[in-house]
Amino acid sequence: MSAAPADRLSPVLRTEALEQLLVERELIDPAVMDTFIKTYEQDVGPLNGAKVVARAWTDPEYRAWLLRDGTAAIRDMGFGGPQGEHMVVLEQTDEVHHVVVCTLCSCYPWPVLGLPPSWYKDPAYRAGMVRTPRRVLREMGLDVPEGKNIQVWDSSSEVRYLVLPRRPAGTEDLDAEALAALVTRDAMVGVAEVAAP
Amino acid sequence: MTAVLAIDGAAAPPRANGELVFAEPWESRAFGMAVTLAEAGLFTWDEFRDSLVARIAAWEADHAPGEEYRYYRCWLAALEDRVVAAGALDAVAVAARSAQLAERPAGHDHADGDDHGHGHGHGHGH
């Protein structure tokens, strides 16, 4: 590859150049950076959110706390950090279906869901969920009945949202660990419901 | 959109923490730099987000017909904007180093001019 105008250089090269320069100037400690990357690549994911949901389903006091002060209740489970400083938990009910989007970029509650999936970042999702949420949800496999209200939450401030899905019928005998295994990332964004096992 | 959803939608297991978070290694480096620099205080996360929003809006307002949206390209551009705005580096230096890296001879360990990235990025500061 020969030299190209600056803005045409591949992101591979620009990223490498940027990192070299920042490390040389001691603005970045490579060990700290590698830890951040590894954490979000391997450790932090939707299982955290699933544990929060399962505890809320099995512990009414925790559920009340979670809905009142999501940040503190989630931190109580050991899940905190960037993009989780101001958590608001939205409870799905028989009357209202909540769904989360970030129209301007792709804000997402990292501590409980990890980094966002590609569809969440897609311009089609970001624009469509605001304009025609019922249609987008149907395209994603979720039919929300006509009579049910859909509330779309745009993560346009520092707030990050987590959806508390409805506990499926027939799961009365399951403990929190078994329940957590049922909870999907999509249900915690509001584009799916949790299915019974 | 349907195609995108099919790859990464309901079929993706929720607890697959080994799920491919980044499509290419350079994306993880760009991610890591932004998070590290924000934590270190070179810029605030809100400032970074403002730049990211601006870069995404600019892409959406003006891109070649049929060009695929690449989130982490916007992310990288926003990162460069913030690093330059903070006075940490100037844009010319980044471009010059990129061009220098592009001219590494073929067969060199790291002569990856295409999108075949690698998982580290330090140690070339000679």
PDB file of N, CA, C and O in Angstrom, chain A residues 1 3 6 9 13-17 19-20 24-25 28 33-34 36-37 41-42 45-47 83 105-107 115 118-119 121 123-124 126 140 155 180-181 183 185, chain B residues 1 5 8 14-15 17 19 21-22 26 28-29 33 35-37 39 45 49 56 60 69 71 76 80 88-89 95 97-98 101-104 113-115 124-125:
ATOM      1  N   MET A   1       0.845  -1.197   0.000  1.00  0.00           N
ATOM      2  CA  MET A   1       0.000   0.000   0.000  1.00  0.00           C
ATOM      3  C   MET A   1       0.874   1.238   0.000  1.00  0.00           C
ATOM      4  O   MET A   1       1.755   1.411   0.836  1.00  0.00           O
ATOM      5  N   ALA A   3       1.584   5.488   0.052  1.00  0.00           N
ATOM      6  CA  ALA A   3       1.072   6.575   0.886  1.00  0.00           C
ATOM      7  C   ALA A   3      -0.169   7.169   0.247  1.00  0.00           C
ATOM      8  O   ALA A   3      -0.259   7.329  -0.964  1.00  0.00           O
ATOM      9  N   ALA A   6      -4.103  11.884   3.824  1.00  0.00           N
ATOM     10  CA  ALA A   6      -4.298  11.560   5.240  1.00  0.00           C
ATOM     11  C   ALA A   6      -5.667  10.974   5.545  1.00  0.00           C
ATOM     12  O   ALA A   6      -5.776   9.975   6.247  1.00  0.00           O
ATOM     13  N   LEU A   9      -6.239   7.260   4.529  1.00  0.00           N
ATOM     14  CA  LEU A   9      -5.461   6.172   5.104  1.00  0.00           C
ATOM     15  C   LEU A   9      -6.377   5.233   5.865  1.00  0.00           C
ATOM     16  O   LEU A   9      -7.332   5.652   6.490  1.00  0.00           O
ATOM     17  N   LEU A  13      -4.103   1.754   9.957  1.00  0.00           N
ATOM     18  CA  LEU A  13      -2.879   2.542  10.096  1.00  0.00           C
ATOM     19  C   LEU A  13      -3.075   3.746  11.008  1.00  0.00           C
ATOM     20  O   LEU A  13      -2.220   4.072  11.825  1.00  0.00           O
ATOM     21  N   ARG A  14      -4.211   4.397  10.868  1.00  0.00           N
ATOM     22  CA  ARG A  14      -4.461   5.587  11.700  1.00  0.00           C
ATOM     23  C   ARG A  14      -4.528   5.196  13.175  1.00  0.00           C
ATOM     24  O   ARG A  14      -4.021   5.911  14.034  1.00  0.00           O
ATOM     25  N   THR A  15      -5.155   4.059  13.450  1.00  0.00           N
ATOM     26  CA  THR A  15      -5.262   3.611  14.838  1.00  0.00           C
ATOM     27  C   THR A  15      -3.881   3.289  15.394  1.00  0.00           C
ATOM     28  O   THR A  15      -3.538   3.667  16.513  1.00  0.00           O
ATOM     29  N   GLU A  16      -3.087   2.594  14.584  1.00  0.00           N
ATOM     30  CA  GLU A  16      -1.755   2.216  15.041  1.00  0.00           C
ATOM     31  C   GLU A  16      -0.887   3.458  15.268  1.00  0.00           C
ATOM     32  O   GLU A  16      -0.162   3.555  16.266  1.00  0.00           O
ATOM     33  N   ALA A  17      -0.999   4.412  14.334  1.00  0.00           N
ATOM     34  CA  ALA A  17      -0.208   5.644  14.457  1.00  0.00           C
ATOM     35  C   ALA A  17      -0.609   6.408  15.719  1.00  0.00           C
ATOM     36  O   ALA A  17       0.238   6.871  16.488  1.00  0.00           O
ATOM     37  N   GLU A  19      -2.005   5.280  18.426  1.00  0.00           N
ATOM     38  CA  GLU A  19      -1.596   4.585  19.648  1.00  0.00           C
ATOM     39  C   GLU A  19      -0.097   4.751  19.901  1.00  0.00           C
ATOM     40  O   GLU A  19       0.326   5.020  21.027  1.00  0.00           O
ATOM     41  N   GLN A  20       0.690   4.617  18.835  1.00  0.00           N
ATOM     42  CA  GLN A  20       2.144   4.798  18.999  1.00  0.00           C
ATOM     43  C   GLN A  20       2.463   6.166  19.579  1.00  0.00           C
ATOM     44  O   GLN A  20       3.234   6.302  20.525  1.00  0.00           O
ATOM     45  N   GLU A  24       4.112   6.967  23.161  1.00  0.00           N
ATOM     46  CA  GLU A  24       5.406   7.665  23.206  1.00  0.00           C
ATOM     47  C   GLU A  24       5.335   8.901  24.097  1.00  0.00           C
ATOM     48  O   GLU A  24       6.277   9.225  24.809  1.00  0.00           O
ATOM     49  N   ARG A  25       4.211   9.589  24.041  1.00  0.00           N
ATOM     50  CA  ARG A  25       4.057  10.799  24.862  1.00  0.00           C
ATOM     51  C   ARG A  25       3.548  10.469  26.272  1.00  0.00           C
ATOM     52  O   ARG A  25       3.214  11.379  27.028  1.00  0.00           O
ATOM     53  N   ILE A  28      -0.924   7.399  27.284  1.00  0.00           N
ATOM     54  CA  ILE A  28      -1.616   6.123  27.455  1.00  0.00           C
ATOM     55  C   ILE A  28      -0.648   5.104  28.035  1.00  0.00           C
ATOM     56  O   ILE A  28       0.485   4.985  27.562  1.00  0.00           O
ATOM     57  N   MET A  33      -4.711   0.188  29.134  1.00  0.00           N
ATOM     58  CA  MET A  33      -5.577   0.079  27.958  1.00  0.00           C
ATOM     59  C   MET A  33      -5.905  -1.373  27.639  1.00  0.00           C
ATOM     60  O   MET A  33      -7.060  -1.714  27.350  1.00  0.00           O
ATOM     61  N   ASP A  34      -4.909  -2.234  27.725  1.00  0.00           N
ATOM     62  CA  ASP A  34      -5.157  -3.655  27.432  1.00  0.00           C
ATOM     63  C   ASP A  34      -6.157  -4.251  28.424  1.00  0.00           C
ATOM     64  O   ASP A  34      -6.980  -5.096  28.060  1.00  0.00           O
ATOM     65  N   PHE A  36      -8.617  -2.611  29.935  1.00  0.00           N
ATOM     66  CA  PHE A  36      -9.950  -2.138  29.536  1.00  0.00           C
ATOM     67  C   PHE A  36     -10.502  -2.988  28.382  1.00  0.00           C
ATOM     68  O   PHE A  36     -11.654  -3.425  28.395  1.00  0.00           O
ATOM     69  N   ILE A  37      -9.670  -3.193  27.385  1.00  0.00           N
ATOM     70  CA  ILE A  37     -10.139  -3.928  26.201  1.00  0.00           C
ATOM     71  C   ILE A  37     -10.523  -5.351  26.579  1.00  0.00           C
ATOM     72  O   ILE A  37     -11.600  -5.841  26.218  1.00  0.00           O
ATOM     73  N   GLU A  41     -14.066  -7.127  26.147  1.00  0.00           N
ATOM     74  CA  GLU A  41     -14.111  -8.207  25.156  1.00  0.00           C
ATOM     75  C   GLU A  41     -14.534  -9.521  25.787  1.00  0.00           C
ATOM     76  O   GLU A  41     -15.194 -10.340  25.156  1.00  0.00           O
ATOM     77  N   GLN A  42     -14.117  -9.734  27.035  1.00  0.00           N
ATOM     78  CA  GLN A  42     -14.247 -11.079  27.595  1.00  0.00           C
ATOM     79  C   GLN A  42     -15.083 -11.184  28.857  1.00  0.00           C
ATOM     80  O   GLN A  42     -15.671 -12.223  29.114  1.00  0.00           O
ATOM     81  N   GLY A  45     -20.656  -8.670  30.141  1.00  0.00           N
ATOM     82  CA  GLY A  45     -21.643  -8.984  29.120  1.00  0.00           C
ATOM     83  C   GLY A  45     -23.031  -9.054  29.715  1.00  0.00           C
ATOM     84  O   GLY A  45     -23.228  -8.750  30.900  1.00  0.00           O
ATOM     85  N   PRO A  46     -23.997  -9.470  28.911  1.00  0.00           N
ATOM     86  CA  PRO A  46     -25.392  -9.463  29.342  1.00  0.00           C
ATOM     87  C   PRO A  46     -25.699 -10.386  30.523  1.00  0.00           C
ATOM     88  O   PRO A  46     -26.763 -10.248  31.135  1.00  0.00           O
ATOM     89  N   LEU A  47     -24.788 -11.285  30.854  1.00  0.00           N
ATOM     90  CA  LEU A  47     -25.036 -12.133  32.025  1.00  0.00           C
ATOM     91  C   LEU A  47     -25.184 -11.276  33.292  1.00  0.00           C
ATOM     92  O   LEU A  47     -25.966 -11.595  34.184  1.00  0.00           O
ATOM     93  N   GLN A  83     -20.293   4.225  31.811  1.00  0.00           N
ATOM     94  CA  GLN A  83     -21.599   4.033  31.165  1.00  0.00           C
ATOM     95  C   GLN A  83     -22.619   3.353  32.078  1.00  0.00           C
ATOM     96  O   GLN A  83     -23.655   2.874  31.623  1.00  0.00           O
ATOM     97  N   CYS A 105     -26.017   8.454  18.909  1.00  0.00           N
ATOM     98  CA  CYS A 105     -24.798   7.639  18.734  1.00  0.00           C
ATOM     99  C   CYS A 105     -25.169   6.212  19.114  1.00  0.00           C
ATOM    100  O   CYS A 105     -26.023   5.632  18.466  1.00  0.00           O
ATOM    101  N   SER A 106     -24.585   5.653  20.146  1.00  0.00           N
ATOM    102  CA  SER A 106     -24.965   4.288  20.516  1.00  0.00           C
ATOM    103  C   SER A 106     -24.722   4.065  21.999  1.00  0.00           C
ATOM    104  O   SER A 106     -24.163   3.050  22.397  1.00  0.00           O
ATOM    105  N   CYS A 107     -25.163   4.999  22.818  1.00  0.00           N
ATOM    106  CA  CYS A 107     -25.009   4.854  24.264  1.00  0.00           C
ATOM    107  C   CYS A 107     -25.726   3.588  24.726  1.00  0.00           C
ATOM    108  O   CYS A 107     -26.798   3.257  24.229  1.00  0.00           O
ATOM    109  N   LEU A 115     -20.811  -4.384  25.579  1.00  0.00           N
ATOM    110  CA  LEU A 115     -20.846  -3.418  24.476  1.00  0.00           C
ATOM    111  C   LEU A 115     -22.001  -3.755  23.536  1.00  0.00           C
ATOM    112  O   LEU A 115     -22.412  -4.904  23.434  1.00  0.00           O
ATOM    113  N   SER A 118     -24.297  -5.127  16.920  1.00  0.00           N
ATOM    114  CA  SER A 118     -24.243  -4.287  15.716  1.00  0.00           C
ATOM    115  C   SER A 118     -25.599  -3.695  15.356  1.00  0.00           C
ATOM    116  O   SER A 118     -25.681  -2.558  14.909  1.00  0.00           O
ATOM    117  N   TRP A 119     -26.683  -4.445  15.558  1.00  0.00           N
ATOM    118  CA  TRP A 119     -27.982  -3.890  15.163  1.00  0.00           C
ATOM    119  C   TRP A 119     -28.353  -2.660  15.976  1.00  0.00           C
ATOM    120  O   TRP A 119     -29.039  -1.762  15.499  1.00  0.00           O
ATOM    121  N   LYS A 121     -26.375  -0.354  16.895  1.00  0.00           N
ATOM    122  CA  LYS A 121     -25.628   0.778  16.361  1.00  0.00           C
ATOM    123  C   LYS A 121     -26.088   1.166  14.966  1.00  0.00           C
ATOM    124  O   LYS A 121     -25.741   2.222  14.456  1.00  0.00           O
ATOM    125  N   PRO A 123     -27.905   2.553  11.786  1.00  0.00           N
ATOM    126  CA  PRO A 123     -28.770   3.723  11.570  1.00  0.00           C
ATOM    127  C   PRO A 123     -30.245   3.337  11.378  1.00  0.00           C
ATOM    128  O   PRO A 123     -31.133   4.094  11.792  1.00  0.00           O
ATOM    129  N   ALA A 124     -30.497   2.196  10.794  1.00  0.00           N
ATOM    130  CA  ALA A 124     -31.887   1.778  10.563  1.00  0.00           C
ATOM    131  C   ALA A 124     -32.613   1.562  11.890  1.00  0.00           C
ATOM    132  O   ALA A 124     -33.779   1.949  12.048  1.00  0.00           O
ATOM    133  N   ARG A 126     -31.705   2.921  14.843  1.00  0.00           N
ATOM    134  CA  ARG A 126     -31.727   4.169  15.608  1.00  0.00           C
ATOM    135  C   ARG A 126     -32.818   5.102  15.104  1.00  0.00           C
ATOM    136  O   ARG A 126     -33.520   5.745  15.885  1.00  0.00           O
ATOM    137  N   MET A 140     -38.123  -7.408  14.153  1.00  0.00           N
ATOM    138  CA  MET A 140     -37.169  -8.108  15.009  1.00  0.00           C
ATOM    139  C   MET A 140     -37.801  -9.314  15.691  1.00  0.00           C
ATOM    140  O   MET A 140     -37.170  -9.949  16.545  1.00  0.00           O
ATOM    141  N   SER A 155     -31.523   7.288  24.767  1.00  0.00           N
ATOM    142  CA  SER A 155     -30.418   7.527  25.705  1.00  0.00           C
ATOM    143  C   SER A 155     -29.657   8.789  25.319  1.00  0.00           C
ATOM    144  O   SER A 155     -28.480   8.728  25.017  1.00  0.00           O
ATOM    145  N   ALA A 180     -31.895 -16.523  35.593  1.00  0.00           N
ATOM    146  CA  ALA A 180     -30.922 -15.685  34.885  1.00  0.00           C
ATOM    147  C   ALA A 180     -30.570 -16.288  33.525  1.00  0.00           C
ATOM    148  O   ALA A 180     -30.336 -15.565  32.550  1.00  0.00           O
ATOM    149  N   ALA A 181     -30.580 -17.617  33.481  1.00  0.00           N
ATOM    150  CA  ALA A 181     -30.220 -18.287  32.230  1.00  0.00           C
ATOM    151  C   ALA A 181     -31.275 -18.064  31.137  1.00  0.00           C
ATOM    152  O   ALA A 181     -31.006 -18.291  29.956  1.00  0.00           O
ATOM    153  N   VAL A 183     -32.862 -15.080  30.697  1.00  0.00           N
ATOM    154  CA  VAL A 183     -32.954 -13.653  30.348  1.00  0.00           C
ATOM    155  C   VAL A 183     -31.981 -13.314  29.220  1.00  0.00           C
ATOM    156  O   VAL A 183     -30.773 -13.544  29.353  1.00  0.00           O
ATOM    157  N   ARG A 185     -30.190 -10.687  26.306  1.00  0.00           N
ATOM    158  CA  ARG A 185     -29.800  -9.291  26.065  1.00  0.00           C
ATOM    159  C   ARG A 185     -30.937  -8.533  25.403  1.00  0.00           C
ATOM    160  O   ARG A 185     -31.276  -7.408  25.795  1.00  0.00           O
TER     161      ARG A 185
ATOM    162  N   MET B   1     -31.474  -3.980   6.980  1.00  0.00           N
ATOM    163  CA  MET B   1     -31.522  -4.122   8.428  1.00  0.00           C
ATOM    164  C   MET B   1     -31.808  -5.560   8.820  1.00  0.00           C
ATOM    165  O   MET B   1     -31.220  -6.084   9.758  1.00  0.00           O
ATOM    166  N   LEU B   5     -29.778  -7.917  11.481  1.00  0.00           N
ATOM    167  CA  LEU B   5     -30.402  -8.530  12.644  1.00  0.00           C
ATOM    168  C   LEU B   5     -30.206 -10.039  12.638  1.00  0.00           C
ATOM    169  O   LEU B   5     -30.029 -10.655  13.677  1.00  0.00           O
ATOM    170  N   ASP B   8     -26.856 -10.999  14.151  1.00  0.00           N
ATOM    171  CA  ASP B   8     -26.510 -10.644  15.524  1.00  0.00           C
ATOM    172  C   ASP B   8     -27.754 -10.409  16.369  1.00  0.00           C
ATOM    173  O   ASP B   8     -27.740  -9.662  17.304  1.00  0.00           O
ATOM    174  N   PRO B  14     -27.269 -14.805  24.825  1.00  0.00           N
ATOM    175  CA  PRO B  14     -27.065 -13.630  25.666  1.00  0.00           C
ATOM    176  C   PRO B  14     -25.802 -13.687  26.501  1.00  0.00           C
ATOM    177  O   PRO B  14     -25.214 -12.685  26.806  1.00  0.00           O
ATOM    178  N   ARG B  15     -25.374 -14.873  26.863  1.00  0.00           N
ATOM    179  CA  ARG B  15     -24.237 -14.963  27.753  1.00  0.00           C
ATOM    180  C   ARG B  15     -22.950 -15.286  27.016  1.00  0.00           C
ATOM    181  O   ARG B  15     -21.943 -15.599  27.622  1.00  0.00           O
ATOM    182  N   ASN B  17     -20.164 -14.299  26.234  1.00  0.00           N
ATOM    183  CA  ASN B  17     -19.230 -13.200  26.441  1.00  0.00           C
ATOM    184  C   ASN B  17     -18.039 -13.299  25.497  1.00  0.00           C
ATOM    185  O   ASN B  17     -17.291 -12.354  25.337  1.00  0.00           O
ATOM    186  N   GLU B  19     -18.597 -13.636  22.447  1.00  0.00           N
ATOM    187  CA  GLU B  19     -19.161 -13.071  21.217  1.00  0.00           C
ATOM    188  C   GLU B  19     -18.224 -12.000  20.679  1.00  0.00           C
ATOM    189  O   GLU B  19     -17.630 -11.248  21.447  1.00  0.00           O
ATOM    190  N   VAL B  21     -17.086  -8.886  19.940  1.00  0.00           N
ATOM    191  CA  VAL B  21     -17.497  -7.522  20.251  1.00  0.00           C
ATOM    192  C   VAL B  21     -16.986  -6.564  19.186  1.00  0.00           C
ATOM    193  O   VAL B  21     -17.662  -5.627  18.797  1.00  0.00           O
ATOM    194  N   PHE B  22     -15.777  -6.830  18.717  1.00  0.00           N
ATOM    195  CA  PHE B  22     -15.170  -5.978  17.696  1.00  0.00           C
ATOM    196  C   PHE B  22     -14.988  -6.784  16.416  1.00  0.00           C
ATOM    197  O   PHE B  22     -14.520  -7.918  16.451  1.00  0.00           O
ATOM    198  N   TRP B  26      -8.361  -3.446  15.054  1.00  0.00           N
ATOM    199  CA  TRP B  26      -8.140  -2.001  15.232  1.00  0.00           C
ATOM    200  C   TRP B  26      -9.313  -1.360  15.966  1.00  0.00           C
ATOM    201  O   TRP B  26      -9.139  -0.372  16.685  1.00  0.00           O
ATOM    202  N   SER B  28     -10.909  -2.551  18.486  1.00  0.00           N
ATOM    203  CA  SER B  28     -10.710  -2.691  19.927  1.00  0.00           C
ATOM    204  C   SER B  28      -9.652  -1.705  20.420  1.00  0.00           C
ATOM    205  O   SER B  28      -9.748  -1.195  21.532  1.00  0.00           O
ATOM    206  N   ARG B  29      -8.645  -1.425  19.579  1.00  0.00           N
ATOM    207  CA  ARG B  29      -7.617  -0.447  19.989  1.00  0.00           C
ATOM    208  C   ARG B  29      -8.232   0.949  20.071  1.00  0.00           C
ATOM    209  O   ARG B  29      -7.956   1.715  20.989  1.00  0.00           O
ATOM    210  N   MET B  33      -8.406   3.127  23.480  1.00  0.00           N
ATOM    211  CA  MET B  33      -7.790   4.452  23.615  1.00  0.00           C
ATOM    212  C   MET B  33      -8.785   5.474  24.153  1.00  0.00           C
ATOM    213  O   MET B  33      -8.465   6.257  25.050  1.00  0.00           O
ATOM    214  N   VAL B  35     -11.544   5.008  25.944  1.00  0.00           N
ATOM    215  CA  VAL B  35     -11.907   4.746  27.334  1.00  0.00           C
ATOM    216  C   VAL B  35     -10.744   5.113  28.262  1.00  0.00           C
ATOM    217  O   VAL B  35     -10.931   5.755  29.297  1.00  0.00           O
ATOM    218  N   THR B  36      -9.521   4.727  27.869  1.00  0.00           N
ATOM    219  CA  THR B  36      -8.355   5.002  28.702  1.00  0.00           C
ATOM    220  C   THR B  36      -8.112   6.504  28.855  1.00  0.00           C
ATOM    221  O   THR B  36      -7.853   7.004  29.950  1.00  0.00           O
ATOM    222  N   LEU B  37      -8.222   7.230  27.744  1.00  0.00           N
ATOM    223  CA  LEU B  37      -7.966   8.671  27.801  1.00  0.00           C
ATOM    224  C   LEU B  37      -9.051   9.411  28.584  1.00  0.00           C
ATOM    225  O   LEU B  37      -8.768  10.384  29.283  1.00  0.00           O
ATOM    226  N   GLU B  39     -10.768   8.069  31.065  1.00  0.00           N
ATOM    227  CA  GLU B  39     -10.498   7.749  32.474  1.00  0.00           C
ATOM    228  C   GLU B  39      -9.328   8.574  32.999  1.00  0.00           C
ATOM    229  O   GLU B  39      -9.319   8.986  34.160  1.00  0.00           O
ATOM    230  N   TRP B  45     -16.032  12.075  29.066  1.00  0.00           N
ATOM    231  CA  TRP B  45     -16.795  11.196  28.193  1.00  0.00           C
ATOM    232  C   TRP B  45     -17.850  11.979  27.419  1.00  0.00           C
ATOM    233  O   TRP B  45     -18.134  11.691  26.265  1.00  0.00           O
ATOM    234  N   ARG B  49     -18.412  11.926  23.524  1.00  0.00           N
ATOM    235  CA  ARG B  49     -19.721  11.599  22.949  1.00  0.00           C
ATOM    236  C   ARG B  49     -20.182  12.688  21.983  1.00  0.00           C
ATOM    237  O   ARG B  49     -20.726  12.378  20.921  1.00  0.00           O
ATOM    238  N   ILE B  56     -20.975  10.901  13.528  1.00  0.00           N
ATOM    239  CA  ILE B  56     -22.036  10.032  13.004  1.00  0.00           C
ATOM    240  C   ILE B  56     -23.020  10.853  12.167  1.00  0.00           C
ATOM    241  O   ILE B  56     -23.408  10.460  11.069  1.00  0.00           O
ATOM    242  N   GLU B  60     -23.944  10.413   8.260  1.00  0.00           N
ATOM    243  CA  GLU B  60     -25.319  10.176   7.810  1.00  0.00           C
ATOM    244  C   GLU B  60     -25.775  11.245   6.827  1.00  0.00           C
ATOM    245  O   GLU B  60     -26.556  10.974   5.920  1.00  0.00           O
ATOM    246  N   TYR B  69     -22.314   1.636   6.718  1.00  0.00           N
ATOM    247  CA  TYR B  69     -22.052   2.389   7.946  1.00  0.00           C
ATOM    248  C   TYR B  69     -21.069   1.625   8.809  1.00  0.00           C
ATOM    249  O   TYR B  69     -21.247   0.438   9.068  1.00  0.00           O
ATOM    250  N   TYR B  71     -19.482   2.005  12.386  1.00  0.00           N
ATOM    251  CA  TYR B  71     -19.521   2.733  13.648  1.00  0.00           C
ATOM    252  C   TYR B  71     -18.130   3.105  14.147  1.00  0.00           C
ATOM    253  O   TYR B  71     -17.883   4.237  14.558  1.00  0.00           O
ATOM    254  N   LEU B  76     -13.266   6.348  15.684  1.00  0.00           N
ATOM    255  CA  LEU B  76     -11.855   6.704  15.519  1.00  0.00           C
ATOM    256  C   LEU B  76     -11.711   8.182  15.167  1.00  0.00           C
ATOM    257  O   LEU B  76     -10.849   8.883  15.705  1.00  0.00           O
ATOM    258  N   GLU B  80      -9.750  11.056  17.303  1.00  0.00           N
ATOM    259  CA  GLU B  80      -8.731  11.974  16.789  1.00  0.00           C
ATOM    260  C   GLU B  80      -9.138  13.423  17.047  1.00  0.00           C
ATOM    261  O   GLU B  80      -8.310  14.253  17.434  1.00  0.00           O
ATOM    262  N   ALA B  88      -3.099  17.331  22.693  1.00  0.00           N
ATOM    263  CA  ALA B  88      -2.159  16.254  22.979  1.00  0.00           C
ATOM    264  C   ALA B  88      -1.315  15.900  21.749  1.00  0.00           C
ATOM    265  O   ALA B  88      -0.139  15.566  21.868  1.00  0.00           O
ATOM    266  N   LEU B  89      -1.939  15.970  20.598  1.00  0.00           N
ATOM    267  CA  LEU B  89      -1.254  15.665  19.340  1.00  0.00           C
ATOM    268  C   LEU B  89      -1.813  16.616  18.295  1.00  0.00           C
ATOM    269  O   LEU B  89      -2.923  17.122  18.439  1.00  0.00           O
ATOM    270  N   ALA B  95      -1.201  11.924  10.822  1.00  0.00           N
ATOM    271  CA  ALA B  95      -1.189  11.596   9.391  1.00  0.00           C
ATOM    272  C   ALA B  95       0.214  11.197   8.942  1.00  0.00           C
ATOM    273  O   ALA B  95       0.388  10.239   8.183  1.00  0.00           O
ATOM    274  N   ARG B  97       2.642   9.911  10.765  1.00  0.00           N
ATOM    275  CA  ARG B  97       3.003   8.594  11.284  1.00  0.00           C
ATOM    276  C   ARG B  97       2.256   7.488  10.528  1.00  0.00           C
ATOM    277  O   ARG B  97       2.818   6.442  10.222  1.00  0.00           O
ATOM    278  N   SER B  98       1.011   7.751  10.201  1.00  0.00           N
ATOM    279  CA  SER B  98       0.236   6.767   9.429  1.00  0.00           C
ATOM    280  C   SER B  98       0.897   6.504   8.081  1.00  0.00           C
ATOM    281  O   SER B  98       1.035   5.351   7.653  1.00  0.00           O
ATOM    282  N   LEU B 101       3.954   4.430   8.501  1.00  0.00           N
ATOM    283  CA  LEU B 101       3.625   3.023   8.737  1.00  0.00           C
ATOM    284  C   LEU B 101       3.202   2.341   7.439  1.00  0.00           C
ATOM    285  O   LEU B 101       3.482   1.166   7.217  1.00  0.00           O
ATOM    286  N   ALA B 102       2.546   3.101   6.578  1.00  0.00           N
ATOM    287  CA  ALA B 102       2.070   2.543   5.311  1.00  0.00           C
ATOM    288  C   ALA B 102       3.227   2.143   4.413  1.00  0.00           C
ATOM    289  O   ALA B 102       3.087   1.279   3.545  1.00  0.00           O
ATOM    290  N   GLU B 103       4.366   2.771   4.624  1.00  0.00           N
ATOM    291  CA  GLU B 103       5.499   2.523   3.736  1.00  0.00           C
ATOM    292  C   GLU B 103       6.432   1.430   4.226  1.00  0.00           C
ATOM    293  O   GLU B 103       7.476   1.195   3.624  1.00  0.00           O
ATOM    294  N   ARG B 104       6.048   0.771   5.296  1.00  0.00           N
ATOM    295  CA  ARG B 104       6.873  -0.356   5.741  1.00  0.00           C
ATOM    296  C   ARG B 104       6.971  -1.369   4.611  1.00  0.00           C
ATOM    297  O   ARG B 104       5.990  -1.621   3.908  1.00  0.00           O
ATOM    298  N   GLY B 113      -1.176  -3.320   5.377  1.00  0.00           N
ATOM    299  CA  GLY B 113      -1.823  -2.139   4.831  1.00  0.00           C
ATOM    300  C   GLY B 113      -3.317  -2.345   4.651  1.00  0.00           C
ATOM    301  O   GLY B 113      -4.071  -1.402   4.531  1.00  0.00           O
ATOM    302  N   ASP B 114      -3.759  -3.576   4.646  1.00  0.00           N
ATOM    303  CA  ASP B 114      -5.193  -3.822   4.471  1.00  0.00           C
ATOM    304  C   ASP B 114      -5.854  -3.926   5.843  1.00  0.00           C
ATOM    305  O   ASP B 114      -5.290  -3.547   6.850  1.00  0.00           O
ATOM    306  N   ASP B 115      -7.025  -4.468   5.886  1.00  0.00           N
ATOM    307  CA  ASP B 115      -7.756  -4.511   7.146  1.00  0.00           C
ATOM    308  C   ASP B 115      -7.395  -5.720   7.997  1.00  0.00           C
ATOM    309  O   ASP B 115      -8.134  -6.125   8.867  1.00  0.00           O
ATOM    310  N   HIS B 124       6.531   0.118  18.634  1.00  0.00           N
ATOM    311  CA  HIS B 124       7.103   0.538  17.351  1.00  0.00           C
ATOM    312  C   HIS B 124       7.684   1.941  17.427  1.00  0.00           C
ATOM    313  O   HIS B 124       7.851   2.590  16.425  1.00  0.00           O
ATOM    314  N   GLY B 125       7.948   2.370  18.641  1.00  0.00           N
ATOM    315  CA  GLY B 125       8.281   3.778  18.782  1.00  0.00           C
ATOM    316  C   GLY B 125       9.718   4.132  18.462  1.00  0.00           C
ATOM    317  O   GLY B 125      10.272   5.018  19.061  1.00  0.00           O
TER     318      GLY B 125
END
